[in-house]
Short mmCIF file of C-alpha atoms and ligand atoms in Angstrom, two decimals:
data_model
loop_
_atom_site.label_atom_id
_atom_site.label_comp_id
_atom_site.label_asym_id
_atom_site.label_seq_id
_atom_site.Cartn_x
_atom_site.Cartn_y
_atom_site.Cartn_z
CA MET A 279 -23.12 14.96 12.84
CA ALA A 280 -19.48 15.39 13.78
CA HIS A 281 -19.41 19.17 13.88
CA THR A 282 -16.37 20.73 15.46
CA ASP A 283 -15.94 24.32 16.50
CA THR A 284 -13.20 24.87 13.93
CA SER A 285 -14.25 25.24 10.29
CA SER A 286 -12.31 23.72 7.40
CA GLU A 287 -11.44 27.28 6.38
CA GLU A 288 -9.84 28.05 9.75
CA THR A 289 -7.79 24.87 9.66
CA ILE A 290 -6.65 25.65 6.11
CA ALA A 291 -5.52 29.12 7.28
CA LEU A 292 -3.33 27.48 9.94
CA PHE A 293 -1.73 25.28 7.30
CA GLN A 294 -1.07 28.23 5.03
CA LYS A 295 0.83 29.91 7.82
CA TYR A 296 2.68 27.01 9.43
CA VAL A 297 2.75 23.82 7.34
CA ILE A 298 5.22 23.26 4.47
CA PRO A 299 3.05 23.17 1.35
CA ASN A 300 4.46 19.96 -0.18
CA TYR A 301 1.07 18.29 -0.57
CA ARG A 302 -1.80 19.16 -2.88
CA ARG A 303 -4.70 18.92 -0.42
CA TYR A 304 -8.43 19.03 -0.96
CA PRO A 305 -9.94 22.11 0.75
CA ILE A 306 -11.68 20.03 3.39
CA ALA A 307 -10.76 19.20 6.99
CA LEU A 308 -11.86 15.71 8.05
CA VAL A 309 -12.87 15.27 11.67
CA LYS A 310 -14.43 11.84 12.24
CA GLY A 311 -14.83 8.49 10.56
CA GLU A 312 -16.61 5.19 11.00
CA GLY A 313 -16.30 2.17 8.69
CA SER A 314 -16.10 3.49 5.12
CA THR A 315 -17.74 6.79 6.06
CA VAL A 316 -15.99 10.01 7.01
CA TRP A 317 -17.28 13.47 7.96
CA ASP A 318 -15.77 16.91 7.43
CA ALA A 319 -15.76 19.86 9.82
CA GLU A 320 -18.97 21.18 8.26
CA GLY A 321 -20.78 17.89 8.93
CA ASN A 322 -20.77 16.70 5.31
CA ARG A 323 -20.67 12.92 4.93
CA TYR A 324 -18.45 11.09 2.43
CA LEU A 325 -18.33 7.45 1.43
CA ASP A 326 -14.61 6.69 1.23
CA PHE A 327 -13.34 4.16 -1.33
CA PHE A 328 -9.74 5.20 -0.61
CA PRO A 329 -9.73 5.40 3.19
CA GLY A 330 -6.42 6.56 4.59
CA TRP A 331 -4.67 6.12 1.23
CA GLY A 332 -4.97 2.36 1.72
CA CYS A 333 -3.80 2.47 5.36
CA ASN A 334 -7.28 2.26 6.89
CA ILE A 335 -7.66 -1.33 5.80
CA LEU A 336 -10.47 -1.84 8.35
CA GLY A 337 -12.05 1.53 7.63
CA TYR A 338 -12.02 4.44 10.06
CA SER A 339 -11.55 3.80 13.79
CA PRO A 340 -12.14 0.01 13.85
CA GLU A 341 -13.42 -0.98 17.28
CA ARG A 342 -10.89 -3.66 18.29
CA VAL A 343 -7.95 -1.53 17.14
CA VAL A 344 -9.26 1.50 19.05
CA ARG A 345 -9.65 -0.56 22.22
CA ALA A 346 -6.21 -2.15 21.85
CA ILE A 347 -4.56 1.26 21.45
CA GLN A 348 -6.41 2.72 24.42
CA GLU A 349 -5.47 -0.17 26.69
CA GLN A 350 -1.85 -0.21 25.50
CA ALA A 351 -1.45 3.57 25.89
CA ALA A 352 -2.61 3.35 29.48
CA THR A 353 0.04 0.70 30.25
CA LEU A 354 3.17 1.48 28.17
CA ILE A 355 3.46 3.91 25.27
CA HIS A 356 7.05 3.38 24.24
CA VAL A 357 9.80 0.91 25.01
CA PRO A 358 13.03 0.94 22.98
CA ASN A 359 14.41 -2.14 21.31
CA THR A 360 16.96 -2.65 24.06
CA TRP A 361 14.20 -4.49 25.96
CA TYR A 362 11.74 -7.23 25.10
CA ILE A 363 8.00 -6.57 24.92
CA GLU A 364 5.49 -9.36 24.46
CA ALA A 365 3.39 -7.45 21.92
CA GLN A 366 6.27 -7.28 19.41
CA GLY A 367 6.83 -11.02 19.71
CA ARG A 368 3.09 -11.68 19.35
CA PHE A 369 2.65 -9.46 16.28
CA ALA A 370 5.74 -10.99 14.65
CA GLU A 371 4.23 -14.42 15.37
CA ALA A 372 0.88 -13.33 13.89
CA LEU A 373 2.55 -12.12 10.67
CA CYS A 374 5.14 -14.88 10.24
CA THR A 375 2.79 -17.80 10.98
CA ARG A 376 0.59 -16.41 8.17
CA SER A 377 3.60 -16.07 5.87
CA PHE A 378 7.16 -17.19 6.63
CA GLY A 379 10.42 -16.35 8.35
CA LYS A 380 11.13 -13.59 10.83
CA ALA A 381 10.09 -9.93 11.20
CA PHE A 382 11.82 -6.58 11.73
CA PHE A 383 9.60 -3.60 12.57
CA CYS A 384 9.87 0.03 11.50
CA ASN A 385 7.40 2.86 10.88
CA SER A 386 6.66 3.26 7.19
CA GLY A 387 6.81 1.70 3.76
CA ALA A 388 9.83 3.64 2.61
CA GLU A 389 11.66 2.70 5.79
CA ALA A 390 10.81 -0.98 5.29
CA ASN A 391 12.16 -0.83 1.73
CA GLU A 392 15.33 0.97 2.83
CA GLY A 393 15.92 -1.84 5.32
CA ALA A 394 15.17 -4.55 2.75
CA ILE A 395 17.64 -2.99 0.30
CA LYS A 396 20.35 -2.86 2.98
CA LEU A 397 19.54 -6.43 4.00
CA ALA A 398 19.80 -7.65 0.38
CA ARG A 399 23.21 -6.02 -0.05
CA MET A 400 24.45 -7.32 3.31
CA HIS A 401 23.23 -10.86 2.70
CA THR A 402 24.71 -11.34 -0.77
CA PRO A 403 28.48 -11.70 -1.42
CA ALA A 404 30.64 -8.56 -1.59
CA GLY A 405 30.56 -7.01 -5.05
CA LYS A 406 26.88 -7.83 -5.59
CA TYR A 407 24.89 -4.63 -5.12
CA LYS A 408 22.65 -4.03 -8.14
CA ILE A 409 18.90 -4.16 -7.69
CA ILE A 410 16.43 -4.46 -10.54
CA THR A 411 13.08 -2.68 -10.13
CA PHE A 412 10.23 -1.93 -12.52
CA GLU A 413 8.83 0.89 -14.60
CA ASN A 414 5.74 2.44 -13.02
CA GLY A 415 6.64 0.92 -9.64
CA PHE A 416 6.46 2.85 -6.39
CA HIS A 417 8.58 2.18 -3.31
CA GLY A 418 8.58 5.41 -1.28
CA ARG A 419 10.34 8.76 -0.97
CA THR A 420 13.54 8.23 1.00
CA PHE A 421 16.71 8.02 -1.09
CA ALA A 422 17.03 4.30 -1.71
CA ALA A 423 13.26 3.87 -2.02
CA VAL A 424 12.85 6.78 -4.43
CA THR A 425 15.78 5.53 -6.51
CA ALA A 426 14.10 2.13 -6.58
CA THR A 427 11.01 3.96 -7.88
CA ALA A 428 11.70 4.09 -11.61
CA GLN A 429 9.34 6.94 -12.48
CA PRO A 430 11.42 9.98 -13.58
CA LYS A 431 8.87 12.45 -12.13
CA TYR A 432 9.96 11.44 -8.61
CA HIS A 433 13.67 12.07 -9.36
CA GLU A 434 13.50 15.69 -10.48
CA GLY A 435 16.02 17.95 -8.78
CA ILE A 436 17.39 15.47 -6.24
CA SER A 437 20.28 13.77 -8.02
CA PRO A 438 22.66 12.13 -7.60
CA LEU A 439 20.49 9.15 -6.80
CA LEU A 440 21.76 6.02 -5.05
CA PRO A 441 23.96 3.96 -7.40
CA GLY A 442 23.05 0.43 -8.37
CA PHE A 443 19.42 0.48 -9.51
CA LEU A 444 18.26 -0.74 -12.93
CA TYR A 445 14.74 -0.47 -14.29
CA ALA A 446 12.94 -3.10 -16.32
CA PRO A 447 9.60 -2.87 -18.11
CA HIS A 448 6.83 -4.47 -16.04
CA ASN A 449 5.72 -7.99 -16.89
CA ASP A 450 8.65 -8.53 -19.32
CA LEU A 451 10.81 -11.43 -18.16
CA LYS A 452 13.18 -11.30 -21.12
CA ALA A 453 14.05 -7.67 -20.35
CA VAL A 454 14.80 -8.57 -16.73
CA LYS A 455 17.08 -11.43 -17.76
CA GLU A 456 19.07 -9.06 -19.96
CA LEU A 457 19.71 -6.74 -17.00
CA VAL A 458 21.06 -9.41 -14.66
CA ASP A 459 24.84 -9.63 -14.35
CA ASP A 460 27.39 -10.84 -11.77
CA GLU A 461 26.86 -7.69 -9.70
CA THR A 462 23.10 -8.12 -9.37
CA CYS A 463 21.91 -8.94 -5.84
CA ALA A 464 18.13 -8.63 -5.92
CA ILE A 465 14.91 -8.01 -7.81
CA LEU A 466 12.38 -5.73 -6.09
CA ILE A 467 8.75 -5.66 -7.26
CA GLU A 468 5.22 -4.96 -6.02
CA PRO A 469 3.06 -8.10 -6.50
CA VAL A 470 0.47 -5.69 -7.92
CA GLN A 471 1.65 -2.19 -8.84
CA GLY A 472 -0.52 0.23 -6.87
CA GLU A 473 0.47 3.82 -7.50
CA GLY A 474 1.44 2.86 -11.06
CA GLY A 475 -2.23 2.15 -11.84
CA VAL A 476 -3.22 -1.26 -10.39
CA ASN A 477 -1.06 -3.26 -12.80
CA ILE A 478 -1.51 -6.97 -12.28
CA PRO A 479 1.37 -9.14 -13.53
CA SER A 480 0.91 -12.65 -14.90
CA VAL A 481 1.63 -15.57 -12.59
CA GLU A 482 4.14 -16.76 -15.20
CA PHE A 483 6.04 -13.49 -14.95
CA LEU A 484 6.33 -13.60 -11.15
CA GLN A 485 7.21 -17.30 -11.27
CA GLY A 486 9.78 -16.48 -13.95
CA LEU A 487 11.36 -13.93 -11.60
CA ARG A 488 11.43 -16.56 -8.85
CA ASP A 489 13.16 -19.06 -11.14
CA LEU A 490 15.61 -16.44 -12.39
CA CYS A 491 16.51 -15.51 -8.80
CA ASP A 492 17.07 -19.17 -7.93
CA GLU A 493 19.24 -19.75 -11.01
CA ARG A 494 21.37 -16.63 -10.55
CA GLY A 495 21.55 -16.52 -6.74
CA LEU A 496 19.48 -13.32 -6.40
CA LEU A 497 17.05 -12.35 -3.69
CA LEU A 498 13.44 -11.80 -4.68
CA ILE A 499 11.95 -8.92 -2.70
CA PHE A 500 8.23 -8.18 -2.80
CA ASP A 501 7.11 -4.71 -1.79
CA GLU A 502 3.83 -5.67 -0.13
CA VAL A 503 3.33 -2.25 1.47
CA GLN A 504 0.02 -1.90 -0.37
CA THR A 505 -0.88 -5.56 -0.99
CA CYS A 506 -0.47 -6.90 2.57
CA MET A 507 -3.08 -7.81 5.19
CA GLY A 508 -5.76 -9.23 2.96
CA ARG A 509 -5.79 -6.47 0.38
CA THR A 510 -5.63 -8.98 -2.50
CA GLY A 511 -7.92 -11.54 -0.82
CA ASN A 512 -5.10 -13.48 0.83
CA TRP A 513 -3.07 -12.38 3.82
CA PHE A 514 -0.26 -11.36 1.49
CA GLY A 515 -0.19 -10.59 -2.20
CA TYR A 516 2.41 -13.27 -2.95
CA GLN A 517 -0.10 -15.92 -1.84
CA THR A 518 -2.57 -14.68 -4.47
CA PHE A 519 0.02 -15.50 -7.15
CA GLY A 520 1.55 -18.55 -5.46
CA VAL A 521 5.09 -17.18 -5.77
CA GLN A 522 7.09 -16.78 -2.58
CA PRO A 523 9.65 -14.00 -2.14
CA ASP A 524 12.78 -14.20 0.02
CA ILE A 525 12.03 -10.86 1.63
CA MET A 526 8.84 -8.81 1.76
CA THR A 527 8.09 -5.35 3.07
CA LEU A 528 4.84 -4.32 4.76
CA ALA A 529 3.33 -1.01 5.87
CA LYS A 530 0.13 0.96 5.05
CA GLY A 531 -2.64 -1.27 6.48
CA VAL A 532 -0.41 -3.57 8.52
CA ALA A 533 -1.52 -2.08 11.86
CA GLY A 534 -5.03 -1.01 10.91
CA GLY A 535 -4.14 2.64 10.30
CA VAL A 536 -1.48 3.13 12.97
CA ALA A 537 1.99 3.98 11.60
CA CYS A 538 3.91 0.72 11.25
CA GLY A 539 6.18 -0.94 8.74
CA ALA A 540 7.86 -4.33 8.68
CA ILE A 541 10.35 -6.50 6.85
CA ILE A 542 9.68 -10.23 6.74
CA CYS A 543 12.57 -12.39 5.55
CA LYS A 544 13.31 -16.08 5.35
CA ASP A 545 14.94 -17.55 8.48
CA GLU A 546 18.28 -18.10 6.78
CA ILE A 547 18.48 -14.43 5.71
CA ALA A 548 17.55 -12.95 9.10
CA PRO A 549 21.05 -13.16 10.69
CA SER A 550 22.41 -10.83 7.98
CA LEU A 551 20.55 -7.92 9.61
CA ARG A 552 23.03 -8.16 12.43
CA PRO A 553 23.17 -6.05 15.61
CA GLY A 554 24.55 -2.58 15.01
CA MET A 555 23.80 -2.61 11.28
CA HIS A 556 20.17 -1.58 11.27
CA ALA A 557 17.65 -0.15 13.72
CA SER A 558 14.56 2.01 14.10
CA THR A 559 13.89 3.88 17.34
CA PHE A 560 10.11 3.68 17.18
CA GLY A 561 10.07 0.36 15.28
CA GLY A 562 7.94 -2.29 16.94
CA ASN A 563 6.62 0.11 19.59
CA PRO A 564 3.85 -1.16 21.90
CA ILE A 565 1.05 0.98 20.40
CA ALA A 566 1.73 -0.12 16.81
CA MET A 567 2.16 -3.76 17.89
CA ALA A 568 -1.11 -3.76 19.86
CA ALA A 569 -2.89 -2.21 16.88
CA GLY A 570 -1.33 -4.78 14.54
CA ILE A 571 -2.43 -7.73 16.66
CA ALA A 572 -5.97 -6.30 16.83
CA THR A 573 -5.92 -5.86 13.04
CA VAL A 574 -5.02 -9.51 12.47
CA GLU A 575 -7.73 -10.60 14.93
CA THR A 576 -10.33 -8.43 13.23
CA ILE A 577 -9.52 -9.75 9.76
CA GLU A 578 -9.70 -13.32 11.05
CA GLU A 579 -12.71 -13.11 13.38
CA ASP A 580 -14.82 -11.02 11.00
CA GLY A 581 -14.03 -13.27 8.01
CA LEU A 582 -12.72 -10.32 6.02
CA LEU A 583 -10.66 -12.34 3.55
CA ASP A 584 -13.94 -13.86 2.36
CA ASN A 585 -15.58 -10.43 2.28
CA VAL A 586 -12.78 -9.20 0.03
CA GLN A 587 -13.51 -11.97 -2.50
CA VAL A 588 -17.23 -11.23 -2.51
CA MET A 589 -16.96 -7.44 -2.69
CA SER A 590 -14.18 -7.67 -5.25
CA GLU A 591 -16.54 -9.53 -7.61
CA ARG A 592 -19.25 -6.97 -6.86
CA PHE A 593 -16.94 -4.11 -7.88
CA ARG A 594 -15.86 -6.03 -10.96
CA ALA A 595 -19.47 -6.66 -12.02
CA HIS A 596 -20.35 -2.96 -11.64
CA PHE A 597 -17.36 -1.75 -13.65
CA GLU A 598 -17.45 -4.46 -16.33
CA ALA A 599 -21.10 -3.56 -16.99
CA LEU A 600 -20.16 0.10 -17.15
CA LYS A 601 -17.26 -0.64 -19.49
CA ALA A 602 -19.66 -2.34 -21.89
CA GLU A 603 -21.73 0.87 -21.82
CA LEU A 604 -19.06 3.59 -21.89
CA PRO A 605 -16.22 3.70 -24.43
CA ILE A 606 -14.26 6.08 -22.12
CA ILE A 607 -13.52 3.03 -19.96
CA ASP A 608 -10.53 1.31 -21.52
CA GLU A 609 -9.86 -1.43 -18.99
CA VAL A 610 -11.04 -2.62 -15.57
CA ARG A 611 -8.36 -4.16 -13.34
CA VAL A 612 -9.42 -5.76 -10.07
CA CYS A 613 -7.34 -7.73 -7.57
CA GLY A 614 -9.20 -8.11 -4.27
CA MET A 615 -9.73 -4.66 -2.80
CA MET A 616 -7.49 -3.01 -5.38
CA VAL A 617 -9.54 -1.58 -8.23
CA GLY A 618 -8.22 0.34 -11.23
CA VAL A 619 -10.54 1.76 -13.87
CA GLU A 620 -8.41 2.87 -16.81
CA LEU A 621 -10.01 5.67 -18.81
CA THR A 622 -9.23 6.86 -22.31
CA THR A 623 -9.13 10.37 -20.81
CA ASN A 624 -7.64 12.19 -17.82
CA ALA A 625 -8.96 10.64 -14.61
CA MET A 626 -8.11 13.61 -12.35
CA PRO A 627 -11.46 15.42 -12.85
CA VAL A 628 -13.29 12.29 -11.63
CA VAL A 629 -11.94 12.84 -8.11
CA GLY A 630 -13.45 16.33 -7.69
CA LYS A 631 -16.74 15.43 -9.35
CA CYS A 632 -17.16 12.39 -7.07
CA MET A 633 -16.26 14.44 -4.00
CA GLU A 634 -19.03 16.94 -4.80
CA LYS A 635 -21.41 13.98 -4.72
CA GLY A 636 -20.03 12.59 -1.45
CA LEU A 637 -17.67 9.88 -2.72
CA LEU A 638 -13.90 9.82 -2.19
CA VAL A 639 -11.78 8.10 -4.84
CA ASN A 640 -8.21 8.48 -6.11
CA ALA A 641 -6.79 9.06 -9.56
CA THR A 642 -3.31 7.83 -10.42
CA HIS A 643 -1.03 7.52 -13.40
CA ASP A 644 -3.05 10.24 -15.21
CA THR A 645 -5.79 8.00 -16.56
CA VAL A 646 -6.62 5.52 -13.80
CA VAL A 647 -9.40 5.87 -11.22
CA ARG A 648 -8.08 3.88 -8.27
CA LEU A 649 -9.99 2.46 -5.34
CA LEU A 650 -8.51 0.85 -2.22
CA PRO A 651 -11.69 0.19 -0.24
CA ALA A 652 -11.63 -1.08 3.33
CA LEU A 653 -11.70 -4.88 3.62
CA ASN A 654 -14.99 -4.61 5.54
CA VAL A 655 -16.74 -2.52 2.89
CA THR A 656 -20.42 -3.56 2.70
CA ALA A 657 -22.52 -4.45 -0.34
CA GLU A 658 -24.58 -1.29 0.30
CA ASP A 659 -21.38 0.80 0.32
CA VAL A 660 -20.21 -0.80 -2.93
CA ASP A 661 -23.54 -0.23 -4.67
CA GLU A 662 -23.93 3.34 -3.40
CA GLY A 663 -20.39 4.33 -4.39
CA CYS A 664 -20.48 2.62 -7.79
CA GLU A 665 -23.78 4.39 -8.49
CA ILE A 666 -22.12 7.78 -7.84
CA LEU A 667 -18.98 6.93 -9.80
CA SER A 668 -21.06 5.57 -12.71
CA GLY A 669 -23.06 8.81 -12.80
CA VAL A 670 -19.88 10.88 -12.95
CA LEU A 671 -18.34 8.73 -15.71
CA ARG A 672 -21.60 8.77 -17.74
CA GLN A 673 -21.66 12.55 -17.51
CA MET A 674 -18.00 12.77 -18.58
CA ALA A 675 -18.67 10.39 -21.49
CA ALA A 676 -21.62 12.53 -22.59
CA GLU A 677 -19.48 15.68 -22.50
CA ALA A 678 -16.50 14.09 -24.27
C1 LIG B 230 2.75 3.73 -0.16
C2 LIG B 230 3.79 2.80 -0.67
C3 LIG B 230 5.14 2.91 -0.25
C4 LIG B 230 5.62 4.01 0.64
O1 LIG B 230 5.12 3.91 1.92
P1 LIG B 230 5.33 5.14 2.96
O2 LIG B 230 4.73 4.62 4.22
O3 LIG B 230 4.62 6.32 2.39
O4 LIG B 230 6.78 5.36 3.06
C5 LIG B 230 6.04 1.97 -0.71
N1 LIG B 230 5.65 0.98 -1.52
C6 LIG B 230 4.37 0.84 -1.94
C7 LIG B 230 4.01 -0.30 -2.83
C8 LIG B 230 3.40 1.76 -1.54
O5 LIG B 230 2.14 1.64 -1.97
#
């Protein structure tokens, strides 16, 4: 199914001529998707355990989101933030009644983090500007966000970086305490590190950060770009750990695969993002807002938070059993629909080998096979994909 008249090869030729080659891409053009399944231009089918790099939280082309976009596009495509539109108010309501505070909308994760960093500096007294972030974190590619991203590989050739960022080892409260001084304004952390390899902190660590922020008058900012919208089994990652931030940033799956980012902050912080100091032309546009509302409705009406819990345990059972069998699996880390399988060897070859067998997965941080399955992944999908991945890892173990 899903043949188009243009082959993958022809599309690749267009890219070679006209698209800046800043991405390493697989030599495949995708043309159509449904649920956790996607097809390429040649009609090959793939089961996708990493749909849309975590953005397609409801899988490909979820019905309610498609319908909401179609209806919205036929009525109003764009309205700037000099007017009110109901959809922005409704989506803000949907997010904030499931979390806290008030929302600001933008278009991406990096943009949400940029805004949160500005907000933190504007809200705290003059002279406080330092922000503590964590080793192996990831916050995006714009200048403040990439500076907040501690990994040196993302800083090559672009200095000077933005002043005022300090990096602490993950899950090490004592190290964080040593970095705090009178110029510190905030601590920024992912509730679960995604790109850094699905690193799950202890509740005590996150609670320790909360207490430290309260004692020293700092803002606690959670980058929930990857952990939002049910990814961890609760609406937001902070709820999985029971530690509430002052500010959180959302993107990736927040509007079911449509470009959208957001900042949520406590009511008392909101006035610091005052008129004239921050804006985003496309932020909160009708299409993204309609898609976001439909995403919330789908998660709720289809009981997807429960599905995440069930499928999460199913993934865990598959990989724990495999770990007992294969010494090349060092650790299995699962938090809702975030799965990291840490290998004792390079995980990059796993991606290509799985793709040949019709399964799409990601490898990150050199040795981690990472899955960000859709929240509506089925038991059949989980079993089929784990079967393929197990076969690939068994073969690699045999060859090692
Ligand atoms: C993907 C990601 C970002 C960056 O989001 P963009 O939309 O690519 O700017 C920031 N933080 C986290 C935790 C992410 O996973």
